[in-house]
Short mmCIF file of C-alpha atoms and ligand atoms in Angstrom, two decimals:
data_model
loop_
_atom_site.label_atom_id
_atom_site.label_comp_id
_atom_site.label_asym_id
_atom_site.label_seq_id
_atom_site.Cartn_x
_atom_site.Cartn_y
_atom_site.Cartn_z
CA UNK A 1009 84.33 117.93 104.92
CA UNK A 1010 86.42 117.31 101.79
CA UNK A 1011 83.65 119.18 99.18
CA UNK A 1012 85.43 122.59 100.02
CA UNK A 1013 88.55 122.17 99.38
CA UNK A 1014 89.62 125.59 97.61
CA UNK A 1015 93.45 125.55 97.38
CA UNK A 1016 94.51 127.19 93.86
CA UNK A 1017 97.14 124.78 92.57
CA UNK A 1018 99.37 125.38 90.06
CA UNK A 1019 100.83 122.45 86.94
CA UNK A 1020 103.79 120.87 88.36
CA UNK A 1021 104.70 118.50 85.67
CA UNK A 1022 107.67 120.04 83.90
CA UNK A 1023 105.89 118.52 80.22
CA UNK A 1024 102.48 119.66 79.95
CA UNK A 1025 102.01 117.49 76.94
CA UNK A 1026 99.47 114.67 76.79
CA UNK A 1027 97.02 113.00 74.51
CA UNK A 1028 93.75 112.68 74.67
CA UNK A 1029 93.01 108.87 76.13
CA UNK A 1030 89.27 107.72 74.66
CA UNK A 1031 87.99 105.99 77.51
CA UNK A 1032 89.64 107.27 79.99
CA UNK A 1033 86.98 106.50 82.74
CA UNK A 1034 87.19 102.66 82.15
CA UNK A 1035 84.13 101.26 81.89
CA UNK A 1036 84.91 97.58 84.24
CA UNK A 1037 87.83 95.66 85.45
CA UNK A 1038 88.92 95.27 81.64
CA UNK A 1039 87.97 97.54 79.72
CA UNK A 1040 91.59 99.49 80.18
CA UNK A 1041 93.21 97.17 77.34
CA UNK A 1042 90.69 97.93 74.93
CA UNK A 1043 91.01 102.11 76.33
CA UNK A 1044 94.89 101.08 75.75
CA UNK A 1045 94.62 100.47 71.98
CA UNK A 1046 91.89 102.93 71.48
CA UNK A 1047 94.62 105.55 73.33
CA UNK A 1048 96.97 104.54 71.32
CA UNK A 1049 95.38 105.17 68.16
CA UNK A 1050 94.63 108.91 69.41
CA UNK A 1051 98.41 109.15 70.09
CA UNK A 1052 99.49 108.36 66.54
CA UNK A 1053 96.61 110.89 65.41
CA UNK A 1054 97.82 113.41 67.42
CA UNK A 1055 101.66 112.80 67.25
CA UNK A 1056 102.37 116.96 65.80
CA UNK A 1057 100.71 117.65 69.37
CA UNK A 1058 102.75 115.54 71.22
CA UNK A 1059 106.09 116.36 69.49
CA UNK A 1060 105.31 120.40 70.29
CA UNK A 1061 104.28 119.70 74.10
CA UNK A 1062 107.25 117.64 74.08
CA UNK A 1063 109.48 120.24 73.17
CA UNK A 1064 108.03 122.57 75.43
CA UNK A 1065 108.33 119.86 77.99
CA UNK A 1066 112.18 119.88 77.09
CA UNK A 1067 112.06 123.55 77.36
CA UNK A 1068 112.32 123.16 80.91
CA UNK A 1069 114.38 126.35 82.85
CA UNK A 1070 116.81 125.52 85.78
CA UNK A 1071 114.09 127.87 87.96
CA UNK A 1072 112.30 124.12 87.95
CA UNK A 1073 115.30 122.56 89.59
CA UNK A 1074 115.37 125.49 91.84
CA UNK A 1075 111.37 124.45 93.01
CA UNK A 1076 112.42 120.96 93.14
CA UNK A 1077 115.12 121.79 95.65
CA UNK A 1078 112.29 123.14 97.74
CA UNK A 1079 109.93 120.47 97.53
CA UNK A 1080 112.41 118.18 98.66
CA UNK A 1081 114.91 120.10 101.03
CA UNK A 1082 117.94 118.20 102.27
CA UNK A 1083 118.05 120.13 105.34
CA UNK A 1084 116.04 122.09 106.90
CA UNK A 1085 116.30 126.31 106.94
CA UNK A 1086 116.81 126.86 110.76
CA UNK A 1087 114.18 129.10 112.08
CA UNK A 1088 111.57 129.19 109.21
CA UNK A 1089 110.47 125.42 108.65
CA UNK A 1090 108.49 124.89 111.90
CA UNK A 1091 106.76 128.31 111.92
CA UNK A 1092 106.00 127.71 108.26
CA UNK A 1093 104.60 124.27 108.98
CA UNK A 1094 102.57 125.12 111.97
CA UNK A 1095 100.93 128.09 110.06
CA UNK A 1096 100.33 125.72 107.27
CA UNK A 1097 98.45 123.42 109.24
CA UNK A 1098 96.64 125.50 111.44
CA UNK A 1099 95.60 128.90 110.50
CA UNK A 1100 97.58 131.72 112.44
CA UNK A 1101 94.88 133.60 114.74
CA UNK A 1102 94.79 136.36 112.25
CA UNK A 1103 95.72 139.93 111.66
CA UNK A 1104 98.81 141.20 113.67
CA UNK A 1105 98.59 138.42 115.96
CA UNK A 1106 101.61 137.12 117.25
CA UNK A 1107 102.74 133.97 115.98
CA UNK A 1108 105.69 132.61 118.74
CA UNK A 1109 107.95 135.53 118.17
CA UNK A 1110 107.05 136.64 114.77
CA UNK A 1111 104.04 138.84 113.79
CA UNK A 1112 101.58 138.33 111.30
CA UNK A 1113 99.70 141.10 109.24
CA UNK A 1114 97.34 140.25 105.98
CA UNK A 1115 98.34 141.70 102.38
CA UNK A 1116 95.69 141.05 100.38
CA UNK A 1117 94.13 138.28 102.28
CA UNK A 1118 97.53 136.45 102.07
CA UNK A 1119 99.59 136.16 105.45
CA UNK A 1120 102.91 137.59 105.81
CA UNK A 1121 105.55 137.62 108.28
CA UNK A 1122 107.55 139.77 109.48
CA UNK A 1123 110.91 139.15 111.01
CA UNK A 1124 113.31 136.38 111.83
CA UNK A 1125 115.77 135.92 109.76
CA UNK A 1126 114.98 138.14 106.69
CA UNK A 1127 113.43 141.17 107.22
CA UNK A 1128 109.84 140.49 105.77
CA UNK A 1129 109.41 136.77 104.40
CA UNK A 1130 106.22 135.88 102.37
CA UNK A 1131 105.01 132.84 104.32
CA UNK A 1132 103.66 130.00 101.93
CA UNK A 1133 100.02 130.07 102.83
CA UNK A 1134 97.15 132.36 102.24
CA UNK A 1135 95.73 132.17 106.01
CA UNK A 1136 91.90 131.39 105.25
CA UNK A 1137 92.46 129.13 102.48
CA UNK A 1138 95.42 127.42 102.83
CA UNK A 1139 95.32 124.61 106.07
CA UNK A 1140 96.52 121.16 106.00
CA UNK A 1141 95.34 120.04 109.47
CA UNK A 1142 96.86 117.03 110.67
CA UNK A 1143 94.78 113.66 109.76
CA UNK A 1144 96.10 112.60 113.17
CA UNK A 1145 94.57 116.02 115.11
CA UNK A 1146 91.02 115.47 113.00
CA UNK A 1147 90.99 112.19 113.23
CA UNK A 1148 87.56 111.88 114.85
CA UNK A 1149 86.45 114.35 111.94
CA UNK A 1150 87.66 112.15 109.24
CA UNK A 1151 85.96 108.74 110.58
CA UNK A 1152 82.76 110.44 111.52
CA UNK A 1153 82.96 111.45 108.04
CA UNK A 1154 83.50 108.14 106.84
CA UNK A 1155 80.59 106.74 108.89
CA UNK A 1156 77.92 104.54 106.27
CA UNK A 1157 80.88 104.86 103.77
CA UNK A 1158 82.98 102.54 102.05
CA UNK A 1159 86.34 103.15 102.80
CA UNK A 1160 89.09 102.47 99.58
CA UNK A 1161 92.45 102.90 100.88
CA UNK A 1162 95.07 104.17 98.62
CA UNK A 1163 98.64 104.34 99.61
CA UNK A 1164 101.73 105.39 97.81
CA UNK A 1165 105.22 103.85 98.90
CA UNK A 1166 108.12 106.13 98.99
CA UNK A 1167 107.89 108.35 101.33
CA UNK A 1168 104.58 107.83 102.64
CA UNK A 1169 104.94 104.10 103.47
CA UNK A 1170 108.74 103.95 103.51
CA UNK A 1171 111.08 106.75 104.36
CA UNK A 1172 113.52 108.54 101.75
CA UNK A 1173 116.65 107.06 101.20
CA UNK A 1174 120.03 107.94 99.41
CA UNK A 1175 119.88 104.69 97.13
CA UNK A 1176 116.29 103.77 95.90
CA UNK A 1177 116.93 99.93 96.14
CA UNK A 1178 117.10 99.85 100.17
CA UNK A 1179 113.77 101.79 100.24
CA UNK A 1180 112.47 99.25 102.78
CA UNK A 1181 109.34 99.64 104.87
CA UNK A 1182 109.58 98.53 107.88
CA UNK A 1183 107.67 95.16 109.21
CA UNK A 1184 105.23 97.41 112.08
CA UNK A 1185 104.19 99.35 108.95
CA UNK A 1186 103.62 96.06 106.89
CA UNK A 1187 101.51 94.86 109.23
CA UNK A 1188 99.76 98.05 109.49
CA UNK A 1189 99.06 98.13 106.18
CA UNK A 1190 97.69 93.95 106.12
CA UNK A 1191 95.29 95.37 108.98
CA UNK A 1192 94.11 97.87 106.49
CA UNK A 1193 93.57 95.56 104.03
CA UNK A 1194 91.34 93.33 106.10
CA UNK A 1195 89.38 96.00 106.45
CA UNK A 1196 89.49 98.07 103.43
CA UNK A 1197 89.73 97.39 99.83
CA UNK A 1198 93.54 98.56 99.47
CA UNK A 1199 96.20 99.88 96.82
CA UNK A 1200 99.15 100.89 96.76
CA UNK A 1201 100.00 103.59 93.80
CA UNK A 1202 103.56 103.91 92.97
CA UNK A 1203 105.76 105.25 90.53
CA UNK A 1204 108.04 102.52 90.57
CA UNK A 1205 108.03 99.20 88.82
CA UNK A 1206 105.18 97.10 89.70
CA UNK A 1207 106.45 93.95 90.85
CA UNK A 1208 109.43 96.26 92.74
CA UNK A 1209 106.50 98.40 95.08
CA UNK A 1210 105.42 94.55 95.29
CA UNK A 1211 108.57 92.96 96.29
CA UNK A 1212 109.04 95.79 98.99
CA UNK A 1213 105.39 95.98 100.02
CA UNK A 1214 104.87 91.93 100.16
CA UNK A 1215 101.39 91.56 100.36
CA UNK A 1216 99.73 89.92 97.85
CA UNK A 1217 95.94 90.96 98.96
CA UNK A 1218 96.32 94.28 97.61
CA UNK A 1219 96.07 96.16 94.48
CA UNK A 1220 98.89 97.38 93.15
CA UNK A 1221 99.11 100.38 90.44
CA UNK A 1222 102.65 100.62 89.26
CA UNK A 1223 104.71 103.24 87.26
CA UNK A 1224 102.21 106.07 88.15
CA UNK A 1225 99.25 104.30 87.68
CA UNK A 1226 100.49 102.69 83.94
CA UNK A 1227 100.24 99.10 85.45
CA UNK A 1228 97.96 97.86 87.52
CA UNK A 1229 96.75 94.55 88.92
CA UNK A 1230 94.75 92.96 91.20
CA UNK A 1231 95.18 91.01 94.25
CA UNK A 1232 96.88 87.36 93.74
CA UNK A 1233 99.59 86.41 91.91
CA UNK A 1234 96.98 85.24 88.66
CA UNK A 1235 98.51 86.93 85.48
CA UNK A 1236 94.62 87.47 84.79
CA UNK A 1237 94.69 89.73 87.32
CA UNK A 1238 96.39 92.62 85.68
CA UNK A 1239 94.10 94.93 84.96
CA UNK A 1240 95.49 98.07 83.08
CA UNK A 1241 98.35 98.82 80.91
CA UNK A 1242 97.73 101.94 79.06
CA UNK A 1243 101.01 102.71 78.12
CA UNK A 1244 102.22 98.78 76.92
CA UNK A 1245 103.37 100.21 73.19
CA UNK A 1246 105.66 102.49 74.87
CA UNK A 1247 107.48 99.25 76.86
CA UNK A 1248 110.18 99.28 73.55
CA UNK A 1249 110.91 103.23 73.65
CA UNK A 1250 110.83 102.92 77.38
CA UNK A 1251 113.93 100.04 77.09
CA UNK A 1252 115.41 102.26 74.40
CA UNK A 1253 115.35 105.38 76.43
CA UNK A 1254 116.86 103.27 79.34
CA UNK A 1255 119.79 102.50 77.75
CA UNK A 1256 120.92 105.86 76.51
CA UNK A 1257 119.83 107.30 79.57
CA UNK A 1258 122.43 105.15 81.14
CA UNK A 1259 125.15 105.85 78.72
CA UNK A 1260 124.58 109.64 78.84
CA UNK A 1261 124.36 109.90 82.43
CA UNK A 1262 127.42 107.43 83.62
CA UNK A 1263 130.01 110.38 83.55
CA UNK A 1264 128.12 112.46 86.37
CA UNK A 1265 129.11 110.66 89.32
CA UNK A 1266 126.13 110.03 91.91
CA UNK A 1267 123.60 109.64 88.79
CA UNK A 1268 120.98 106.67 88.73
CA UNK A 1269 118.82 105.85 86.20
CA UNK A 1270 115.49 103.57 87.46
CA UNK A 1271 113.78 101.44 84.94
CA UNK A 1272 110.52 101.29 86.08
CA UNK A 1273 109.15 99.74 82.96
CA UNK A 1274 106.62 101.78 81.82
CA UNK A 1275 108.93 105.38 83.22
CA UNK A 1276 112.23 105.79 83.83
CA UNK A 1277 113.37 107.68 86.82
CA UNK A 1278 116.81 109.43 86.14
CA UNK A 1279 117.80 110.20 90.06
CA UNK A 1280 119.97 113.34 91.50
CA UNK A 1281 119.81 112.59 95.22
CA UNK A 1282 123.29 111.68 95.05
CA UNK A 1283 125.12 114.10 92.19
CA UNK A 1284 126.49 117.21 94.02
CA UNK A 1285 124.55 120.22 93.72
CA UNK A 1286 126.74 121.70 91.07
CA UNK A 1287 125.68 118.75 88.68
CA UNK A 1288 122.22 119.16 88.81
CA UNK A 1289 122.09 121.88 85.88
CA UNK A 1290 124.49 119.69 83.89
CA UNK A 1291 122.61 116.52 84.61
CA UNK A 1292 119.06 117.95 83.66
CA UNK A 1293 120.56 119.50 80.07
CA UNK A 1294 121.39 115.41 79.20
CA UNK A 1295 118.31 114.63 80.28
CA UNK A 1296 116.55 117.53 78.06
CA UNK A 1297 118.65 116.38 75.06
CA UNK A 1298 117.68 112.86 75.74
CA UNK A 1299 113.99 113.58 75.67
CA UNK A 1300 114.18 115.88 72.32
CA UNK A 1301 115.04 112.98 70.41
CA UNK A 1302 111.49 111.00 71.75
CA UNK A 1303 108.77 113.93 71.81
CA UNK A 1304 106.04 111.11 72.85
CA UNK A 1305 107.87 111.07 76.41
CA UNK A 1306 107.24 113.60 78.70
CA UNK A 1307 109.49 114.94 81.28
CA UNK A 1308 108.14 115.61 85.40
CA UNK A 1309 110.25 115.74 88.46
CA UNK A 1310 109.86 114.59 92.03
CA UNK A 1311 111.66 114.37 95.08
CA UNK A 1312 115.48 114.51 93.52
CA UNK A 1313 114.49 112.29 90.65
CA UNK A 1314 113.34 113.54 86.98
CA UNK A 1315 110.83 110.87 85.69
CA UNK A 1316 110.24 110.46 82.31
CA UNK A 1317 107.02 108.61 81.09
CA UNK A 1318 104.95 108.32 78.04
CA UNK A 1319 102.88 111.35 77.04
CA UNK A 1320 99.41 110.15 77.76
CA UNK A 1321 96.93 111.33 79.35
CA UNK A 1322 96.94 108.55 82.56
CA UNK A 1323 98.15 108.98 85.89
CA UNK A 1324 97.82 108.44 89.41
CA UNK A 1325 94.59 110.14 89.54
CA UNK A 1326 93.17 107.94 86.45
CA UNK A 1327 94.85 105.16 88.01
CA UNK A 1328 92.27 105.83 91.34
CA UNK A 1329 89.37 106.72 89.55
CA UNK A 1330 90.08 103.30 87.04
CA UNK A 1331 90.51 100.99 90.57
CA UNK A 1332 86.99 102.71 92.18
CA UNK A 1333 85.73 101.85 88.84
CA UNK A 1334 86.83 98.32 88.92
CA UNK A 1335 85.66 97.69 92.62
CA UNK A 1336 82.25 98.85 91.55
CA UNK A 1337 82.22 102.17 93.15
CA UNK A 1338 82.36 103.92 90.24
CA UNK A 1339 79.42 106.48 91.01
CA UNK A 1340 78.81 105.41 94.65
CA UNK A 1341 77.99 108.30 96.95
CA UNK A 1342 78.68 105.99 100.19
CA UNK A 1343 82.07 105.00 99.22
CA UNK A 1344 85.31 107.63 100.97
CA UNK A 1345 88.53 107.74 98.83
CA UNK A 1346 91.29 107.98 101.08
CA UNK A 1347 94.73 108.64 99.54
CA UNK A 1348 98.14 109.39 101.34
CA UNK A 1349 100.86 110.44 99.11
CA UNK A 1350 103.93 112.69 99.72
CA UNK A 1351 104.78 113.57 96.00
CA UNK A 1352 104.29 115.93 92.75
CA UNK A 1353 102.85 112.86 91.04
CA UNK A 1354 100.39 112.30 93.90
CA UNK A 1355 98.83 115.76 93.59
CA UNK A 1356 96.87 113.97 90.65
CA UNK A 1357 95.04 111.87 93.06
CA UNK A 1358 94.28 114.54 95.29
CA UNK A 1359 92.95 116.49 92.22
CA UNK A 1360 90.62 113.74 91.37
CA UNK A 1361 89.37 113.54 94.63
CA UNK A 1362 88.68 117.22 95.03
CA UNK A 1363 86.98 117.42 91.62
CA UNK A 1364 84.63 114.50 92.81
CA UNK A 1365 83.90 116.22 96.25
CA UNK A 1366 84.60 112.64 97.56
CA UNK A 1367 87.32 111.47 99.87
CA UNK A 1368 90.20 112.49 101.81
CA UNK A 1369 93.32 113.91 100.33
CA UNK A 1370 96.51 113.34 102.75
CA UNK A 1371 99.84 115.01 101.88
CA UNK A 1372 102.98 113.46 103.71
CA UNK A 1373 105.41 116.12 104.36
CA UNK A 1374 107.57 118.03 106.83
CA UNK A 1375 107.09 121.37 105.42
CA UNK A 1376 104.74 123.77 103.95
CA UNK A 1377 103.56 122.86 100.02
CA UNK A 1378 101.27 123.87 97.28
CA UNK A 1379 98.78 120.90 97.51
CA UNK A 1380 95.47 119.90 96.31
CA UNK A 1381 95.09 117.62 99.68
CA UNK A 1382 93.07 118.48 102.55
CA UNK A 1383 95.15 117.31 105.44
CA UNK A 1384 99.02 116.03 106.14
CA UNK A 1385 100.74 113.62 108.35
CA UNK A 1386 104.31 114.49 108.84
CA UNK A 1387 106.11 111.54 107.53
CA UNK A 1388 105.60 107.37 107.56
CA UNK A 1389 105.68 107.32 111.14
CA UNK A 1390 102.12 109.68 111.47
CA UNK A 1391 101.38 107.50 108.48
CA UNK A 1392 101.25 104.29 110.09
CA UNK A 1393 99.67 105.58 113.32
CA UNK A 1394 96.87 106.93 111.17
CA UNK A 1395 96.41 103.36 109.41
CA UNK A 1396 96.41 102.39 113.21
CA UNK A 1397 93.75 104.42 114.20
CA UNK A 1398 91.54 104.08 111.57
CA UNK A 1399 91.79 100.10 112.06
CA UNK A 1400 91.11 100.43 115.59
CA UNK A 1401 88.17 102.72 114.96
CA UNK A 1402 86.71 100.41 112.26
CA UNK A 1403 87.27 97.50 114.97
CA UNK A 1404 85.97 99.19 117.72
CA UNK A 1405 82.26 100.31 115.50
CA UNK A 1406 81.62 97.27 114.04
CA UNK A 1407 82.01 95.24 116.95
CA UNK A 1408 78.71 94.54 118.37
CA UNK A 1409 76.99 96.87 121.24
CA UNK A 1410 77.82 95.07 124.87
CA UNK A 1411 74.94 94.11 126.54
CA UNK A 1412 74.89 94.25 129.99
CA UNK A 1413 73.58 91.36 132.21
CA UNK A 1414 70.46 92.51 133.99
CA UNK A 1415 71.08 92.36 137.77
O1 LIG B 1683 105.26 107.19 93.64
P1 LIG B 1683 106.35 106.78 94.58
O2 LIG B 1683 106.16 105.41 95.13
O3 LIG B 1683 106.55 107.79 95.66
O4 LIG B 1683 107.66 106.76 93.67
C1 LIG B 1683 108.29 107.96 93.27
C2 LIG B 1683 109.76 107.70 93.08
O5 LIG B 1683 110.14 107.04 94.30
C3 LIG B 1683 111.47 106.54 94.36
O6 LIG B 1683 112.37 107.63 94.48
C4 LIG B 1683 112.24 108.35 95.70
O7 LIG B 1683 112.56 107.48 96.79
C5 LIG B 1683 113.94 107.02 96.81
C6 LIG B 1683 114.11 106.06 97.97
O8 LIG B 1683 113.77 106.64 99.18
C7 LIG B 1683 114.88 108.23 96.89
O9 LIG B 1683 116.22 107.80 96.85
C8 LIG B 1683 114.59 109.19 95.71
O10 LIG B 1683 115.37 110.35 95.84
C9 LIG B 1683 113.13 109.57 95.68
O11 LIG B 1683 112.82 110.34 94.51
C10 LIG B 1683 111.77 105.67 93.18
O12 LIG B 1683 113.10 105.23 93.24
C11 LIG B 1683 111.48 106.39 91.88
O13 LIG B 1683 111.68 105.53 90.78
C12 LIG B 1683 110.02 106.81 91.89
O14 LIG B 1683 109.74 107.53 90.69
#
């Protein structure tokens, strides 16, 4: 199901930069401290590297702000969204068909419009390769798929668990998606992959029976509240710069009104969500000059937020492969990755899982997007009606058969 996933996917990081990590594929639940000091040997080795990917990462052109206000539009473009969705999850019925009231016709196997409110408008998807069916609409397909696997559960938080907000501190998730998510955990080994702090995504999550992997994957730890129990912190010499960067982030930042910077210890987050429009060029030129002085920090955006994180080679992909690792599953053919994510940063996941023809790749979003998932859910809602379903189907076939009483 998920082995032919053929979606060409282009770099979205803004920094391309990043070091080699030796022992990258950790090799048990520990052996990502001893990977951390080993990494960070290869960084100093490597530091001319970093310094020129970090100043191409700083080289960053304002035609990267102008993607970033697509991939996370503040309203929606009246008349194109819906039909764009629709044809990204389900392929249109092909050549010169007629779509609602627009007509389709293939350019070079890509499908264009023709039309509404410009006259021809290149819709995002190339018909045959390009569908995102709904997890919810093939859900029978993804648990028959899953049947004699382990399930791993992998969730990310904003935006997939809780919805976008203006201010990123009342990013609550709601208590029927908490519980959703403690079902899934009875049933499932489960993590939740964030970029935000660790113990924040914890504090707003609230279970303490689940993995958490925090700051993109730079920090993760096991179930319980045992110190012990953190498992990975790649990134640990970079807490100092991180603090550093922080503080004149904060400074530089304080005279465009609406600016937030996040400290989410081992990445910062320097958030736009709030600065008007006409800011945004200003605000990412402080940021750029901020990051030239610290070329071992590279610079990525998300949904209205830049992030800023150290400039190795670990993220929410490594962070997924390091957990399967850790729970044993390492090179398990009966075990079925599932990750839900709505951002850039997630699109490492789905990567992973694509390049291990294992698992199921999940993109939360409203609209059309370049994505190296294999299926969407709309928003947290679908989310937690898929987490739902999939404990009601585990429920429902491992209960035992009925036997009926012979009459
Ligand atoms: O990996 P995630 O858990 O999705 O974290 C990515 C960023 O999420 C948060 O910012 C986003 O959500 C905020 C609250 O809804 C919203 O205000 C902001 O515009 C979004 O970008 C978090 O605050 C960031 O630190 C994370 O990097």
């Amino acid at each position: 199901m998920t082995t032919s996933q053929d979606v060409v996917v282009s770099e979205m990081g803004i920094g391309a930069g990043g070091a080699a990590m030796p022992g990258s594929g950790a090799a048990g639940l520990f052996a990502c401290r001893s990977a951390a000091s080993a990494g960070a040997m290869s960084m100093r080795q490597t530091y001319r590297d970093l310094a020129a990917a970090a100043s191409r990462s700083a080289n960053c052109t304002w035609a990267e702000l102008e993607a970033m206000r697509a991939a996370s539009p503040t309203r929606s473009r009246p008349g194109t969204d819906v039909d764009e969705l629709t044809a990204w999850m389900v392929s249109p019925a092909h050549p010169s068909c007629l779509h609602g009231a627009r007509r389709f016709f293939t350019v070079h196997g890509c499908c264009l419009q023709a039309g509404g409110d410009s006259n021809l408008s290149l819709v995002l998807l190339c018909s045959e390769q390009r569908k995102h069916p709904s997890a919810l609409g093939k859900f029978e397909q993804i648990a028959s798929a899953s049947k004699g696997k382990k399930i791993v559960m992998f969730l990310d938080y904003d935006g997939t668990l809780s919805p976008i907000v203006a201010n990123p501190d009342a990013a609550y998730m709601s208590d029927a998606m908490r519980e959703a998510v403690r079902d899934v955990a009875k049933h499932f080994p489960t993590a939740i992959v964030s970029g935000r702090c660790r113990d924040k995504v914890h504090n707003f999550v609230g279970l303490s029976e689940l993995y958490y992997a925090g700051s993109h994957g730079m920090d993760i730890k096991g179930p319980g509240s045992n110190p012990e129990s953190v498992l990975c912190q790649p990134a640990s010499e970079f807490l100092p710069m991180i603090d550093e960067v922080y503080k004149v982030l904060v400074e530089k930042t304080k005279s465009t009104p609406g600016a937030k910077v996040e400290n989410n210890k081992f990445c910062l987050s320097v958030h736009f969500r709030c600065v008007d429009e006409k800011r945004w060029n200003f605000l990412a030129e402080q940021v750029k000059a901020v990051i030239k002085d610290y070329p071992m920090l590279k610079l990525t955006q998300g949904r209205k937020v830049f992030e800023l994180r150290p400039s190795i080679m670990w993220d929410k992909g490594k962070a997924l492969e390091f957990l399967l690792e850790s729970l044993g599953f390492a090179s398990c053919s009966d075990v079925l990755p599932v990750y839900i994510g709505d951002d850039r940063t997630d699109e490492d996941a789905f990567k992973v899982l694509r390049k291990r023809g294992q698992g199921v790749g999940i993109l939360v979003s409203k609209c059309a997007k370049e994505t190296s998932a294999s299926y969407s859910l709309q928003d947290p809602a679908e989310v937690m009606e898929f987490l739902l379903r999939l404990v009601d189907w585990k429920r429902r076939s491992s209960a035992p058969p009925m036997v009926r009483p012979r009459v």
